Short mmCIF file of C-alpha atoms and ligand atoms in Angstrom, two decimals:
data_model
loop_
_atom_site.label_atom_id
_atom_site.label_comp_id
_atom_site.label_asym_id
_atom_site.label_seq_id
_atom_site.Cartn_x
_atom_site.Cartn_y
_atom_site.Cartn_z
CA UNK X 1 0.00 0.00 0.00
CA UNK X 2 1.10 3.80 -1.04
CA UNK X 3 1.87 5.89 1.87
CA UNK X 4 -0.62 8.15 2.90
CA UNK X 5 1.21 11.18 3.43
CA UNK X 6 -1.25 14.23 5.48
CA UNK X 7 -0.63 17.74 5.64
CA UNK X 8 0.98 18.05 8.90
CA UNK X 9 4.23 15.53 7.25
CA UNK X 10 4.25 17.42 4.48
CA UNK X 11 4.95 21.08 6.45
CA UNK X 12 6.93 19.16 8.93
CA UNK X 13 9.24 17.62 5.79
CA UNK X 14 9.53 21.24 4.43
CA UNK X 15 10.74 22.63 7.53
CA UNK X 16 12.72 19.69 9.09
CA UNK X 17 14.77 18.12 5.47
CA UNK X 18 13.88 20.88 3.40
CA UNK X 19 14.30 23.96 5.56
CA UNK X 20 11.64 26.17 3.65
CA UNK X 21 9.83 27.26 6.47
CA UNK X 22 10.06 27.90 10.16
CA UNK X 23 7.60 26.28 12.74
CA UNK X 24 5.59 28.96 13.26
CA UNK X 25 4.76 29.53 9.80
CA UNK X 26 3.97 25.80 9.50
CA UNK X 27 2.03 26.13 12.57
CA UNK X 28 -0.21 28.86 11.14
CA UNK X 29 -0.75 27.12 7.86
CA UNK X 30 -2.14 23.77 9.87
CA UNK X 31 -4.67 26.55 11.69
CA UNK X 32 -5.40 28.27 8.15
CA UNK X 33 -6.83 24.37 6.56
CA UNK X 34 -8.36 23.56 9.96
CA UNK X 35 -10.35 26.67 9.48
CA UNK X 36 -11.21 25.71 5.71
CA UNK X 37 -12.43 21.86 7.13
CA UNK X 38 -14.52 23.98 9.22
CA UNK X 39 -15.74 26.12 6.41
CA UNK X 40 -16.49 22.92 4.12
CA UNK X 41 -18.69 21.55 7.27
CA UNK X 42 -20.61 24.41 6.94
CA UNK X 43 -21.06 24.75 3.02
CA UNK X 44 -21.70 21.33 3.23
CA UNK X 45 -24.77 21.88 5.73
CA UNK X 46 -26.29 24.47 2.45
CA UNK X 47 -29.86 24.95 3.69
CA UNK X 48 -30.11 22.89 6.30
CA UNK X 49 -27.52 24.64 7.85
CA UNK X 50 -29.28 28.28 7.52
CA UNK X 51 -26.04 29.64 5.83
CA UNK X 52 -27.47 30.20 2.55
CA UNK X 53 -28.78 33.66 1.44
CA UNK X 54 -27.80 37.32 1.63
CA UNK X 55 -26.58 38.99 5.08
CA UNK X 56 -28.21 42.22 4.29
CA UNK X 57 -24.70 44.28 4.81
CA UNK X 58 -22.19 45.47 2.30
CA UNK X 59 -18.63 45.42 2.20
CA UNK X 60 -16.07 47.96 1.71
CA UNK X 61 -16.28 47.76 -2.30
CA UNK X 62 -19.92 48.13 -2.29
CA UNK X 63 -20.69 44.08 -2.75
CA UNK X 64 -24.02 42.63 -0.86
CA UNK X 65 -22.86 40.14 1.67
CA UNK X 66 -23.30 36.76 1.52
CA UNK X 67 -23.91 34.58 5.14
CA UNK X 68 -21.27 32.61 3.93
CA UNK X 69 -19.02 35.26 3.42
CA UNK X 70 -19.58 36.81 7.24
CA UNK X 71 -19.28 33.26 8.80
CA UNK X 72 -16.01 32.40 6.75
CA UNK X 73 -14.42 35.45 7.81
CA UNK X 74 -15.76 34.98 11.20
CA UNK X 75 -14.00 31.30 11.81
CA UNK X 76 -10.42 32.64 9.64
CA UNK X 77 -10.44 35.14 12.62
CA UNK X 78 -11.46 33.19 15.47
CA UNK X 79 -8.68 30.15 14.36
CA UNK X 80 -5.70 32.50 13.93
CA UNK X 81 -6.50 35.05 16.19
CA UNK X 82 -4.56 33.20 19.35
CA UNK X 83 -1.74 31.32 18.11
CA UNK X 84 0.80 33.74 18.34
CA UNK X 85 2.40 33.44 15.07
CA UNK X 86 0.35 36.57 13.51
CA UNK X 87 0.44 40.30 13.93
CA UNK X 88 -2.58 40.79 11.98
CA UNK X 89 -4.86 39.99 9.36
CA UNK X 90 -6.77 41.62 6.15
CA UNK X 91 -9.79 40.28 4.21
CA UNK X 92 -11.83 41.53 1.82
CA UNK X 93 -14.46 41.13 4.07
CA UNK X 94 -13.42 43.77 6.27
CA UNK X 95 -12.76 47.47 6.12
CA UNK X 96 -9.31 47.63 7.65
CA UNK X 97 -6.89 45.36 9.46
CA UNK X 98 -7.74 43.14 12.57
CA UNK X 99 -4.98 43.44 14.85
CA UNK X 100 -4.57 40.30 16.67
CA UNK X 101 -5.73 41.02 20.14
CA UNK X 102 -4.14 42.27 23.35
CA UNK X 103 -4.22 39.10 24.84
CA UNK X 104 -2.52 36.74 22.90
CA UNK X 105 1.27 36.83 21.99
CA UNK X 106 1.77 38.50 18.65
CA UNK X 107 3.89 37.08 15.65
CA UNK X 108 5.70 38.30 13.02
CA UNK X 109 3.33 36.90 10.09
CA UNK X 110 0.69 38.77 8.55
CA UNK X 111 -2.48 36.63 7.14
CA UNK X 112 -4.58 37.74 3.59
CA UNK X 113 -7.96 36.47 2.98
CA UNK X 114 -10.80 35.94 0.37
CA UNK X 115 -12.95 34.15 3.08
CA UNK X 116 -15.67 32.87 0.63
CA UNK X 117 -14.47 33.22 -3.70
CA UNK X 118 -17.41 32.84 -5.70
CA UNK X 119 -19.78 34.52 -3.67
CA UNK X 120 -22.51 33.98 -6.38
CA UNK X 121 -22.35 30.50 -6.38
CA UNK X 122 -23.38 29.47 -3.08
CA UNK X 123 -26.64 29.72 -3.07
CA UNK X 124 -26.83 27.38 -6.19
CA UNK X 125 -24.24 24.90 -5.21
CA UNK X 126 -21.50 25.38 -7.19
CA UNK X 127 -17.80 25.32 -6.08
CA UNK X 128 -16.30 27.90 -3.99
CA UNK X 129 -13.70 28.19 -2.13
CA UNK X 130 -11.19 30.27 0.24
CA UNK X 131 -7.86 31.90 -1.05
CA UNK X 132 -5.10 33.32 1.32
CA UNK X 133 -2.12 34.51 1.35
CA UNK X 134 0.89 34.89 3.77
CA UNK X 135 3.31 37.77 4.72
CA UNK X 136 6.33 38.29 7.05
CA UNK X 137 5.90 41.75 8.69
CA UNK X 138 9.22 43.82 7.63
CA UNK X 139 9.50 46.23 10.35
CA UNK X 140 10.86 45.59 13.42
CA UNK X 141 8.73 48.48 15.12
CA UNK X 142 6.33 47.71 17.21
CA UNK X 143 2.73 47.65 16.72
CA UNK X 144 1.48 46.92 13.19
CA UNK X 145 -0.78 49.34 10.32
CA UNK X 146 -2.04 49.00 7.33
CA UNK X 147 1.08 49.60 5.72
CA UNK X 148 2.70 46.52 6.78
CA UNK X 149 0.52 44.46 4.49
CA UNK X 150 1.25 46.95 1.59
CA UNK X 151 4.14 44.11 0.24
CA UNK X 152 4.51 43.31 -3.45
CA UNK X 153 3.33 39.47 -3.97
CA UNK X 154 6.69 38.84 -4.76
CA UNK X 155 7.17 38.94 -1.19
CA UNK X 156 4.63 36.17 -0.11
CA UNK X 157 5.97 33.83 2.33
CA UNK X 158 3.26 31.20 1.20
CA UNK X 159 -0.40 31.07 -0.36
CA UNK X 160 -2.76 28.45 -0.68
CA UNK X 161 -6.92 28.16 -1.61
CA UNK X 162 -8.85 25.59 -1.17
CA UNK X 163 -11.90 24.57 -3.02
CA UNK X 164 -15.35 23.32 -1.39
CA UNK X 165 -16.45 21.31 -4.57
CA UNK X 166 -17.27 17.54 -5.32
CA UNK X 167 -14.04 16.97 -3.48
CA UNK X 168 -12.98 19.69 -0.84
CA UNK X 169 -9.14 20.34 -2.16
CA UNK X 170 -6.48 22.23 0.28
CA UNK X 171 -3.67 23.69 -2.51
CA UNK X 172 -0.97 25.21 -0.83
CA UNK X 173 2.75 26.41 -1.73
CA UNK X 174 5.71 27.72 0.44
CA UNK X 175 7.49 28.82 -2.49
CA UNK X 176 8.85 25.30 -3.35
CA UNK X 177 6.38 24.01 -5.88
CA UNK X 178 2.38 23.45 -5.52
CA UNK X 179 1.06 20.32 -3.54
CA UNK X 180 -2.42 19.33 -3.41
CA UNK X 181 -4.16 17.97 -0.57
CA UNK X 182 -8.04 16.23 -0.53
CA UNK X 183 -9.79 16.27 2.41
CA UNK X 184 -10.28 12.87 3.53
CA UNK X 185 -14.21 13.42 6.01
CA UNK X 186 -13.99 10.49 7.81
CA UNK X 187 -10.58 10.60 8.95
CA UNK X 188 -10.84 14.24 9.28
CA UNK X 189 -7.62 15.17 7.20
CA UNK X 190 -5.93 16.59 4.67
CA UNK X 191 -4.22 13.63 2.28
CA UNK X 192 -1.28 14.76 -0.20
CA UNK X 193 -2.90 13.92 -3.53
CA UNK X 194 -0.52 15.70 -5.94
CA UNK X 195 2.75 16.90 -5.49
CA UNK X 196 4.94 19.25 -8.01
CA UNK X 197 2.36 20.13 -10.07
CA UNK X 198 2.90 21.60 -13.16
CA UNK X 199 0.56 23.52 -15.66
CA UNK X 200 0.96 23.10 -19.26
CA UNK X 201 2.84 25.99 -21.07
CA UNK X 202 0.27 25.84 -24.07
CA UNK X 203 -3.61 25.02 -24.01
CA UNK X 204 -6.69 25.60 -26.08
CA UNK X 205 -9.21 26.72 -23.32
CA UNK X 206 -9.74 30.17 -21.70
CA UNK X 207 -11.65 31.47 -19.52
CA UNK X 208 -13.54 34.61 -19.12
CA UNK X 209 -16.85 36.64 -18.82
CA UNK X 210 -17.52 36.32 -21.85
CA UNK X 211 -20.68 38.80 -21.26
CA UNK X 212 -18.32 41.75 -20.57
CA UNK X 213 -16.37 41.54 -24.22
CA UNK X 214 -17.41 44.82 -25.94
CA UNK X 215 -16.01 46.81 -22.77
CA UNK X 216 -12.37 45.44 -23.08
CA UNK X 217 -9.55 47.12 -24.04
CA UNK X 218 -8.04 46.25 -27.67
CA UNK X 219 -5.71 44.40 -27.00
CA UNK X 220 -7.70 41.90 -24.81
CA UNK X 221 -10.28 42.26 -27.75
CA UNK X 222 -8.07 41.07 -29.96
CA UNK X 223 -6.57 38.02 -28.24
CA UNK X 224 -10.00 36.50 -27.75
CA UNK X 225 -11.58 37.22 -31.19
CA UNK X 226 -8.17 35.25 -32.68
CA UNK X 227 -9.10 32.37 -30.15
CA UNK X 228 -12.83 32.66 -31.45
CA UNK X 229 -12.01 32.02 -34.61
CA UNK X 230 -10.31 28.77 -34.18
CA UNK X 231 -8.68 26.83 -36.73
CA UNK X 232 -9.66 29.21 -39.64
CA UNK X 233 -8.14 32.11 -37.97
CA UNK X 234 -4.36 33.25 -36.80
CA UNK X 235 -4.30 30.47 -34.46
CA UNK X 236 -5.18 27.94 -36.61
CA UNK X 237 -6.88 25.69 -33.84
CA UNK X 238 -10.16 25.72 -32.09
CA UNK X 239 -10.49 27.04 -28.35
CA UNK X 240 -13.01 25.50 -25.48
CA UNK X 241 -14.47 27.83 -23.25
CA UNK X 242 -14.96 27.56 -19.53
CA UNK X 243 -16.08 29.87 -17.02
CA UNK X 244 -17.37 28.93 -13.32
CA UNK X 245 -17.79 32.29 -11.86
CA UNK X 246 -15.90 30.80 -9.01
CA UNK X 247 -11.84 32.36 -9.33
CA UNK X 248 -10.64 29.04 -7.21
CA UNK X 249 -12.53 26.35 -9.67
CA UNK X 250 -11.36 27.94 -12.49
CA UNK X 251 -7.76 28.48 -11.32
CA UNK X 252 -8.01 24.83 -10.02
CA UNK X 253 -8.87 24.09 -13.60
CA UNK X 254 -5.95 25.74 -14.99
CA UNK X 255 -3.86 23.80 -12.34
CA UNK X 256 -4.77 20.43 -13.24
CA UNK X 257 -5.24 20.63 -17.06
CA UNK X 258 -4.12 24.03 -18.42
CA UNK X 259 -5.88 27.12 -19.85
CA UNK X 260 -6.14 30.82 -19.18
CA UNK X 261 -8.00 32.96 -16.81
CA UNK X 262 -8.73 36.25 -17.46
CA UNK X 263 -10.41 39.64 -15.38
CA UNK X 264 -9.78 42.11 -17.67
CA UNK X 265 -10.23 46.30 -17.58
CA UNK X 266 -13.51 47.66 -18.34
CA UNK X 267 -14.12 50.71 -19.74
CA UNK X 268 -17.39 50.83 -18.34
CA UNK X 269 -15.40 52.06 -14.88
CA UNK X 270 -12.09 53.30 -16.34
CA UNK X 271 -10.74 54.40 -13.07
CA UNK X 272 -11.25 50.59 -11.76
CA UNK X 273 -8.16 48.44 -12.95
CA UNK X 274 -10.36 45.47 -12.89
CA UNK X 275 -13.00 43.75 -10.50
CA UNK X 276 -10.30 41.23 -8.59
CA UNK X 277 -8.24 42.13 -5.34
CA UNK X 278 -4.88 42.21 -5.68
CA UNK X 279 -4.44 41.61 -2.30
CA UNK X 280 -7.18 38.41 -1.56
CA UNK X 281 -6.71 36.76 -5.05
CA UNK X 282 -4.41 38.00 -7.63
CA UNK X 283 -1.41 37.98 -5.65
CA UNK X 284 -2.08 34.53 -3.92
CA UNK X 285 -3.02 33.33 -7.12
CA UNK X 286 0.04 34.54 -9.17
CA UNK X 287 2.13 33.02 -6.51
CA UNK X 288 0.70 29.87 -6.89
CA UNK X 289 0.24 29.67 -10.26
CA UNK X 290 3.84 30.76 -11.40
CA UNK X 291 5.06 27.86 -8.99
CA UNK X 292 3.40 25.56 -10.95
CA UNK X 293 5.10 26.80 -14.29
CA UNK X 294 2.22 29.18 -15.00
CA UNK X 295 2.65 33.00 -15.22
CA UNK X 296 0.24 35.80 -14.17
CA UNK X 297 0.45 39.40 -15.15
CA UNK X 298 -1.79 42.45 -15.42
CA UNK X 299 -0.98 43.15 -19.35
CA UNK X 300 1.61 44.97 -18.34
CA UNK X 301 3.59 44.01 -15.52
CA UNK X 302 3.81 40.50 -13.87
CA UNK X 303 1.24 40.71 -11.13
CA UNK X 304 3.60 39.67 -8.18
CA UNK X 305 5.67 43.12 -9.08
CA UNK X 306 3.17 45.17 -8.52
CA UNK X 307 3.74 47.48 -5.75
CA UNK X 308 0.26 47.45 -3.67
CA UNK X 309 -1.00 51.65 -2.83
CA UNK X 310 -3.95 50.58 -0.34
CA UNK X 311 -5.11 47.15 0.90
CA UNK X 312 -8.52 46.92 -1.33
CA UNK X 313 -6.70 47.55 -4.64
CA UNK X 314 -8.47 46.02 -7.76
CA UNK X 315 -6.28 44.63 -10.38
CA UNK X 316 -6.67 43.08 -14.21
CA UNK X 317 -5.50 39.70 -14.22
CA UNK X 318 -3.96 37.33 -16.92
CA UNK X 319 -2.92 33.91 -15.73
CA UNK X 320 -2.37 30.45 -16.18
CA UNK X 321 -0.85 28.60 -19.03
CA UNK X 322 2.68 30.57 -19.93
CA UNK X 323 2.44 30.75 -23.69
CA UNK X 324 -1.39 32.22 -23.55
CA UNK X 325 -0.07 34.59 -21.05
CA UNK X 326 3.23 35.53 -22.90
CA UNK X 327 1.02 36.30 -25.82
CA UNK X 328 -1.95 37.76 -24.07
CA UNK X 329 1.04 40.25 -22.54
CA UNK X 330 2.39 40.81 -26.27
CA UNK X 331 -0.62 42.31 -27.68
CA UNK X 332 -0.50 44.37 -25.02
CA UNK X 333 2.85 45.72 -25.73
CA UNK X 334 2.55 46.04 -29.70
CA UNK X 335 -0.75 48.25 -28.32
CA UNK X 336 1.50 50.48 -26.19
P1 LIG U 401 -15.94 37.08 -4.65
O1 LIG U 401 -17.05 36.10 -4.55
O2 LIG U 401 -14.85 36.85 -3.63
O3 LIG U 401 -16.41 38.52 -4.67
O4 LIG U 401 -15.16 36.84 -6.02
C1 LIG U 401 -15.88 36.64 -7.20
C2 LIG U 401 -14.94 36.84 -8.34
C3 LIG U 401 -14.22 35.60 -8.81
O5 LIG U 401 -14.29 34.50 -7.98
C4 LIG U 401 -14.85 35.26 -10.12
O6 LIG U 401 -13.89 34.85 -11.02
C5 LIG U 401 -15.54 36.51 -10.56
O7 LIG U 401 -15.70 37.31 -9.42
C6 LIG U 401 -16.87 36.25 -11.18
O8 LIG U 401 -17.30 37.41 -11.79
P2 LIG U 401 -18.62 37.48 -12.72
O9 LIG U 401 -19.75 37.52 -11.77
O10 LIG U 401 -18.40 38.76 -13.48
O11 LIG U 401 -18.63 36.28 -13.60
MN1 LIG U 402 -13.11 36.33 -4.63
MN1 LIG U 403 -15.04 36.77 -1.49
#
C-alpha cells in the first residue's frame, strides 16, 4: 500500500529536510486548513444549515454580503486570532486590518484572505472556495498598520486556496512548488494527492466573462476574437471555453489541465483596474500559479511586481498557461 502522506508531514518535511519554512509559519498554515475543514462543514450543511442567502450588509467595495461570506471570515479570525504566530490579518471582508488582540502573543506573520471566492455560487451549489495569502511583517517596530501588508506578492511567504467542490481540495505552496491535498471526512484530514504540479505551457481553453467583451480594451479584444475564430483564424486551432464564476474552480482548472484565466479592464469604470483584489486573489493566485510553471500578469507588468498603494486595490489579471499569457502580454505591448 502507497503511503498516505497528510498535511501536517508534508509542512513538517519542508521545515525539518527541506528547511523552507520555520515552525511557526507551519504552525499557522495547519490553523489556516483547519479553518477551511470547518468552512467545508458548513457549506456542506447548504440549507439545512441556515447559511445560505444574503446577510443584508455590504462590504467595503460596495458588494451585498453573503452569510457565507460573514461566517467564513468569522472562523479565519477566530482560528488565527490566538496562536501567536500573527500580527494581523486583512480580508476583503473587512474594512481595515484586525490586529490580533491584546491578549494573545503576537507574531511576526501577517495573514490575507478571500474568506468565501465565488460569492454567487453558493446559493446554487457550485464550487467555492477560500484563497489566502501569507506575509512576514518587515519592520521591526512595534505595533502593526495598514502599511505593513502593503508588500509586493513577490514577497509572499506562502499562499494556498482551497476549493469546497465535489471533493474539498487544500492547494498550498511555500514557495517550493504546488502540492495538493483532498480532504479525507472520515478521517478528518488533509491527504497529499498531488505533489509538483505543473501547468501546461500551451492550451486551447480560456476562460472569461464572456458577457463583458465589448467593454475590453483592444488588446484583450483582440486576443480573444483570434481564439474565437479557431482553426480558420491566426491560431489555426479551435479554443473551449470555460467559465465557473468561481476564481478558485477555475484556477483549479488551470492547475490540473491548463488554460487561461482572465479579469480584464472595463471601460465601463475606467478608473477601476479590474473587479479582482490584488491583495485576496491576484497575488495569492500569481504566486501559486507561477510555482506551478504558469505565469500571471496584469498586461503589463507581472502581477507579483506590482507594488500594492492601499489594501482593497483592484487589479486586471492574466494567468495560467505561460504561452497564452506571454502572448496575451504581447498584444498588449505592440498596443503600447
Ligand atoms: P468574490 O465572490 O470573492 O467577490 O469573487 C468573485 C470573483 C471571482 O471569484 C470570479 O472569477 C468573478 O468574481 C466572477 O465574476 P462574474 O460575476 O463577473 O462572472
Ligand atoms: Mn473572490
Ligand atoms: Mn469573497
Amino acid at each position: 500500500m502507497t503511503r498516505r502522506i497528510s498535511l501536517t508531514q508534508y509542512l513538517v518535511e519542508e521545515q525539518r529536510e527541506r528547511g523552507r519554512i520555520p515552525a511557526q509559519l507551519r504552525l499557522l498554515l495547519e490553523v489556516v486548513a483547519r479553518a477551511c475543514k470547518s468552512i467545508a462543514i458548513s457549506v456542506n450543511k447548504g440549507a439545512l444549515g441556515g447559511v445560505l442567502g444574503s446577510a443584508g450588509s455590504e462590504n467595503v467595495q460596495g458588494e451585498v454580503q453573503k452569510k457565507l461570506d460573514i461566517i467564513a471570515n468569522e472562523v479565519l479570525i477566530e482560528a488565527n486570532e490566538w496562536g501567536g504566530a500573527l500580527a494581523a490579518m486583512a480580508s476583503e471582508e473587512m474594512d481595515s486590518i484586525y490586529v490580533v488582540p491584546n491578549r494573545y502573543p503576537q507574531g511576526e506573520y501577517l495573514l490575507l484572505f478571500d474568506p468565501l471566492d465565488g460569492s454567487s455560487n453558493i446559493d446554487v451549489n457550485v464550487s467555492i472556495g477560500t484563497i489566502f495569502s501569507v506575509l512576514k511583517k518587515q519592520s521591526d517596530t512595534p505595533g502593526v498598520s495598514t502599511q505593513d501588508f502593503l508588500q509586493p506578492g513577490s514577497a509572499q511567504v506562502a499562499a494556498g486556496y482551497c476549493v469546497y467542490g465535489p471533493q474539498t481540495t487544500l492547494v498550498l505552496t511555500v514557495g517550493d512548488g504546488v502540492a495538493m491535498f483532498t480532504l479525507d471526512r472520515e478521517q478528518g484530514s488533509w491527504v497529499l494527492t498531488a505533489d509538483e504540479v505543473r501547468i501546461p505551457e500551451d492550451t486551447k481553453e480560456f476562460a472569461v466573462n464572456m458577457s463583458n467583451q465589448r467593454h475590453w480594451a483592444p488588446p484583450m479584444q483582440r486576443y480573444i476574437d483570434e481564439c474565437l475564430q479557431g482553426k480558420d483564424g491566426p491560431r489555426g486551432k479551435d479554443f473551449n471555453m470555460r467559465w465557473v464564476a468561481s476564481m478558485v474552480a477555475d484556477v483549479h482548472r488551470i492547475l490540473c489541465r491548463g488554460g487561461v484565466f482572465m479579469y480584464p479592464w472595463d471601460k465601463r469604470e475606467p478608473a477601476k483596474a479590474g473587479k479582482l483584489r490584488l491583495m485576496y486573489e491576484a497575488n495569492p493566485m500569481g504566486f501559486i500559479v507561477e510555482q506551478a510553471g504558469g505565469a500571471a500578469t496584469n498586461g503589463k507588468q507581472r502581477v507579483l511586481d506590482l507594488q500594492p498603494g492601499q489594501l482593497h486595490e483592484r487589479v486586471s489579471v492574466i494567468l495560467g498557461s505561460k504561452n497564452e499569457v506571454e502572448r496575451a502580454s504581447a498584444y498588449h505591448r505592440e498596443a503600447g
